[in-house]
Coordinates of N, CA and C in Angstrom, one line a residue:
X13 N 7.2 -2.3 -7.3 CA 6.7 -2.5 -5.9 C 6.1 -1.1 -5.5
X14 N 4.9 -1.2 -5.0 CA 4.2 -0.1 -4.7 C 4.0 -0.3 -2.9
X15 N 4.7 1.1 -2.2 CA 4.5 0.8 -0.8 C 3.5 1.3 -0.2
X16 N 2.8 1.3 0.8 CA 1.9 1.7 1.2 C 1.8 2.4 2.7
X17 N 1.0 2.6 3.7 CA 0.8 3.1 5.3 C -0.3 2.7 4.9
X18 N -0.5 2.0 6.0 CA -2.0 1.2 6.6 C -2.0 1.3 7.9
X19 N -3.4 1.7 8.6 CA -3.8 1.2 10.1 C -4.8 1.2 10.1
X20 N -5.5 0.3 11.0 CA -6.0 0.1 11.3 C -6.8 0.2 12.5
X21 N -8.1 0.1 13.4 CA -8.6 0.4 14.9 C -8.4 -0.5 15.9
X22 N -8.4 -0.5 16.8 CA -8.1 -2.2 18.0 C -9.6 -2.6 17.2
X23 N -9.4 -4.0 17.1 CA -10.5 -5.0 17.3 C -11.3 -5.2 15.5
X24 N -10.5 -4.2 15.1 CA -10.7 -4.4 13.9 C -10.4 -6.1 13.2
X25 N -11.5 -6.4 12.5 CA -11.5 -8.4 12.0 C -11.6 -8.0 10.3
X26 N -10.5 -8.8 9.3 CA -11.1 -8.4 8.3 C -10.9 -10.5 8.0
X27 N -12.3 -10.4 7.3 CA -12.4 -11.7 7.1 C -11.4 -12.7 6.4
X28 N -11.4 -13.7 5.6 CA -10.7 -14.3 4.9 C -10.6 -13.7 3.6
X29 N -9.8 -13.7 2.9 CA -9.4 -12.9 1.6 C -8.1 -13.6 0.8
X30 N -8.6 -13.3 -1.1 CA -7.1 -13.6 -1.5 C -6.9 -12.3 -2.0
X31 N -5.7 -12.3 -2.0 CA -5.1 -11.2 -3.8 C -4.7 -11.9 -4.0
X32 N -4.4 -11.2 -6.0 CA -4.4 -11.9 -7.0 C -2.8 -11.4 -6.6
X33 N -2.1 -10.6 -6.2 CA -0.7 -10.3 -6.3 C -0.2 -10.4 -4.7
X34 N 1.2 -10.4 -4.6 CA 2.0 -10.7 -3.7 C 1.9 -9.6 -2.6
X35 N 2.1 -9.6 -1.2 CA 1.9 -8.5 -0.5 C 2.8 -8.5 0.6
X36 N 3.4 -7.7 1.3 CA 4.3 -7.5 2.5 C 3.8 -7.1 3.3
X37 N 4.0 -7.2 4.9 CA 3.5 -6.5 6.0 C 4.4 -6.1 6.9
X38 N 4.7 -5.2 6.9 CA 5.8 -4.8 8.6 C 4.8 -4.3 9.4
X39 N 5.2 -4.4 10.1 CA 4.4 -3.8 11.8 C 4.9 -2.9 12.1
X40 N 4.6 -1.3 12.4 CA 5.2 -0.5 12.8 C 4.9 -0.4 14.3
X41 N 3.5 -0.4 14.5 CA 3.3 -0.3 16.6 C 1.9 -0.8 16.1
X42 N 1.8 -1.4 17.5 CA 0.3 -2.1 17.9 C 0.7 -4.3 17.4
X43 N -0.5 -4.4 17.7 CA -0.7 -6.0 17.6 C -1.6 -6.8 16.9
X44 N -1.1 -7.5 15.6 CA -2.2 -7.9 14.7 C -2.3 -9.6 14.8
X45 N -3.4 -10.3 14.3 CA -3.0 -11.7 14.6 C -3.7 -12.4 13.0
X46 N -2.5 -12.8 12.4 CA -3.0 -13.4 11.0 C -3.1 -14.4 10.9
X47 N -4.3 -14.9 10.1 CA -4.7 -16.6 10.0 C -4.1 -16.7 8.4
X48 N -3.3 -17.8 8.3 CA -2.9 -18.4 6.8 C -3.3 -19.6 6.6
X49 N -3.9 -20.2 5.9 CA -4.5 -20.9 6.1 C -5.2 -22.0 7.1
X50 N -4.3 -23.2 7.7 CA -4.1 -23.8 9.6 C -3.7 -23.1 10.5
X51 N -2.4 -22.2 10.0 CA -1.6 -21.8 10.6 C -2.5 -20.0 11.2
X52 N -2.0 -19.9 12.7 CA -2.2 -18.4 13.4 C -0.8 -18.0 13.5
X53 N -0.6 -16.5 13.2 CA 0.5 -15.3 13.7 C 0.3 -14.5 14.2
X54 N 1.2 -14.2 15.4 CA 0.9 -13.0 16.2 C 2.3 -12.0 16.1
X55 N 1.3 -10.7 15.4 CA 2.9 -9.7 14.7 C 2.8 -8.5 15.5
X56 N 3.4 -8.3 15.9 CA 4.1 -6.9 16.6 C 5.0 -6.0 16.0
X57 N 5.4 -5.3 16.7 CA 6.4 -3.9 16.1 C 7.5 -4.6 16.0
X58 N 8.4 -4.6 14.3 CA 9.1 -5.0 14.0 C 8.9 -6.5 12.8
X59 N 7.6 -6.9 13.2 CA 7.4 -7.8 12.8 C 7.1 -7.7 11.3
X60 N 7.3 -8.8 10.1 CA 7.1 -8.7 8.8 C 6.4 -10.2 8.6
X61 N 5.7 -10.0 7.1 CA 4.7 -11.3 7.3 C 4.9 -11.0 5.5
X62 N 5.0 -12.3 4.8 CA 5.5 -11.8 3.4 C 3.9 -13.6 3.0
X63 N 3.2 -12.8 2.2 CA 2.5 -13.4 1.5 C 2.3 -14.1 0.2
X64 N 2.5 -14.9 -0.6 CA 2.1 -15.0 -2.0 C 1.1 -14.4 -2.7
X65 N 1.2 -13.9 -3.8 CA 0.0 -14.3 -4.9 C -1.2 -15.3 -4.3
X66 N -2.7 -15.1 -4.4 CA -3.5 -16.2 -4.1 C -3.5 -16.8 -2.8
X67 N -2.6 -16.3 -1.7 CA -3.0 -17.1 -0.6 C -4.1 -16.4 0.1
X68 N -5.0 -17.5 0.7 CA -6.0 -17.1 1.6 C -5.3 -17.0 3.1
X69 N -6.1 -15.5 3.3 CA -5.7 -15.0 4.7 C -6.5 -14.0 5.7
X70 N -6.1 -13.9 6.6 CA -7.4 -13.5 7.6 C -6.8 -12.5 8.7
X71 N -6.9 -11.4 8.8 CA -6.1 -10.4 9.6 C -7.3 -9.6 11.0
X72 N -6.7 -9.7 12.4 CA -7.3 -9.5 13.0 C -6.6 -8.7 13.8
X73 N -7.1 -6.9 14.6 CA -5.7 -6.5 15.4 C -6.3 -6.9 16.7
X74 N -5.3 -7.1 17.3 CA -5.8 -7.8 19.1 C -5.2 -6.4 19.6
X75 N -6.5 -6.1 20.9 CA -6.4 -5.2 21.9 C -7.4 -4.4 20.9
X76 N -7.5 -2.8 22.3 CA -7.7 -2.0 21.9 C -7.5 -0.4 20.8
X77 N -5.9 -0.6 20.6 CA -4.7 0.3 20.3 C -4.6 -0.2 18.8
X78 N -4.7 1.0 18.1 CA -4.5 1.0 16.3 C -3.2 0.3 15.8
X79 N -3.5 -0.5 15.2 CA -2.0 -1.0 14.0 C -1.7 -0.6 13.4
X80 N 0.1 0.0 12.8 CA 0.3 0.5 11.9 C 1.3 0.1 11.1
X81 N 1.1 -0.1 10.0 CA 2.2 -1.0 9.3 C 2.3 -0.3 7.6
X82 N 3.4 -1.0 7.1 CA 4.0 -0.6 5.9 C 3.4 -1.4 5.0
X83 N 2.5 -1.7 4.0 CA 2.5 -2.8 3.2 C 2.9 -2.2 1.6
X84 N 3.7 -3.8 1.0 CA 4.5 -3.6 0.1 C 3.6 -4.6 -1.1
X85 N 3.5 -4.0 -2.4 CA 2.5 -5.0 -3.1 C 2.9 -4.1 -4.2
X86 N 2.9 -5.7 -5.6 CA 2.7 -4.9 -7.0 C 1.0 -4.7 -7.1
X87 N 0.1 -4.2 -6.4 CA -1.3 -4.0 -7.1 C -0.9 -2.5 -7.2
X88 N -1.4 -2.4 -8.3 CA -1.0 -0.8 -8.8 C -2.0 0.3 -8.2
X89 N -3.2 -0.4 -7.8 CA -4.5 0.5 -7.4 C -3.7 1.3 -6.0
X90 N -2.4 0.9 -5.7 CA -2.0 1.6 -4.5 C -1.2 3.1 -4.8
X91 N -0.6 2.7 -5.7 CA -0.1 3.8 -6.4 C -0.7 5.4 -6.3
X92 N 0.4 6.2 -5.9 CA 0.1 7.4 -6.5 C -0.5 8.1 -7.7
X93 N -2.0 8.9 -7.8 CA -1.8 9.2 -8.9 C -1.3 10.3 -9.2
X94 N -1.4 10.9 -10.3 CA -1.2 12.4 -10.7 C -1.4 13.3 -10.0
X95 N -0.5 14.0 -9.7 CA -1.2 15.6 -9.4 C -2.1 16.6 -9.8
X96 N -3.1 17.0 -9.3 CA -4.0 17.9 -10.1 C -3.9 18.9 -9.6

């Protein structure tokens, strides 16, 4: 499991998307609103959003104020590399 820090800007839209691998989201502060396929979520601080492999999904932050969240995923491209 490779962890990550992500944020994002208020009003930031990222369109529909899959990964090929599994992903986690906590919400550390601010307000994001994710589309899963029918279904809409509205995540806040505290909040966690646990995704499959291959599902399509659609992440939008509401308001003006940056999102900051933890995301948890085996894609390796997140990983630390080496020190130089």
């Amino acid at each position: 499991m490779v962890t990550a820090w992500w944020s994002d800007v208020g009003s930031t839209r990222t369109p529909e998307h899959v990964h090929p691998f599994p992903e986690s989201r906590w919400v550390l502060s601010g307000f994001v609103r994710v589309t899963v396929g029918r279904e809409t979520f509205d995540l806040g601080p505290g909040d966690r959003l646990d995704l499959p492999a291959g599902t399509l999904h659609a992440i939008e932050v509401v308001g003006l104020s940056p999102v900051v969240y933890v995301t948890g995923t085996t894609d390796q491209s997140l990983a630390p590399g080496p020190s130089r």
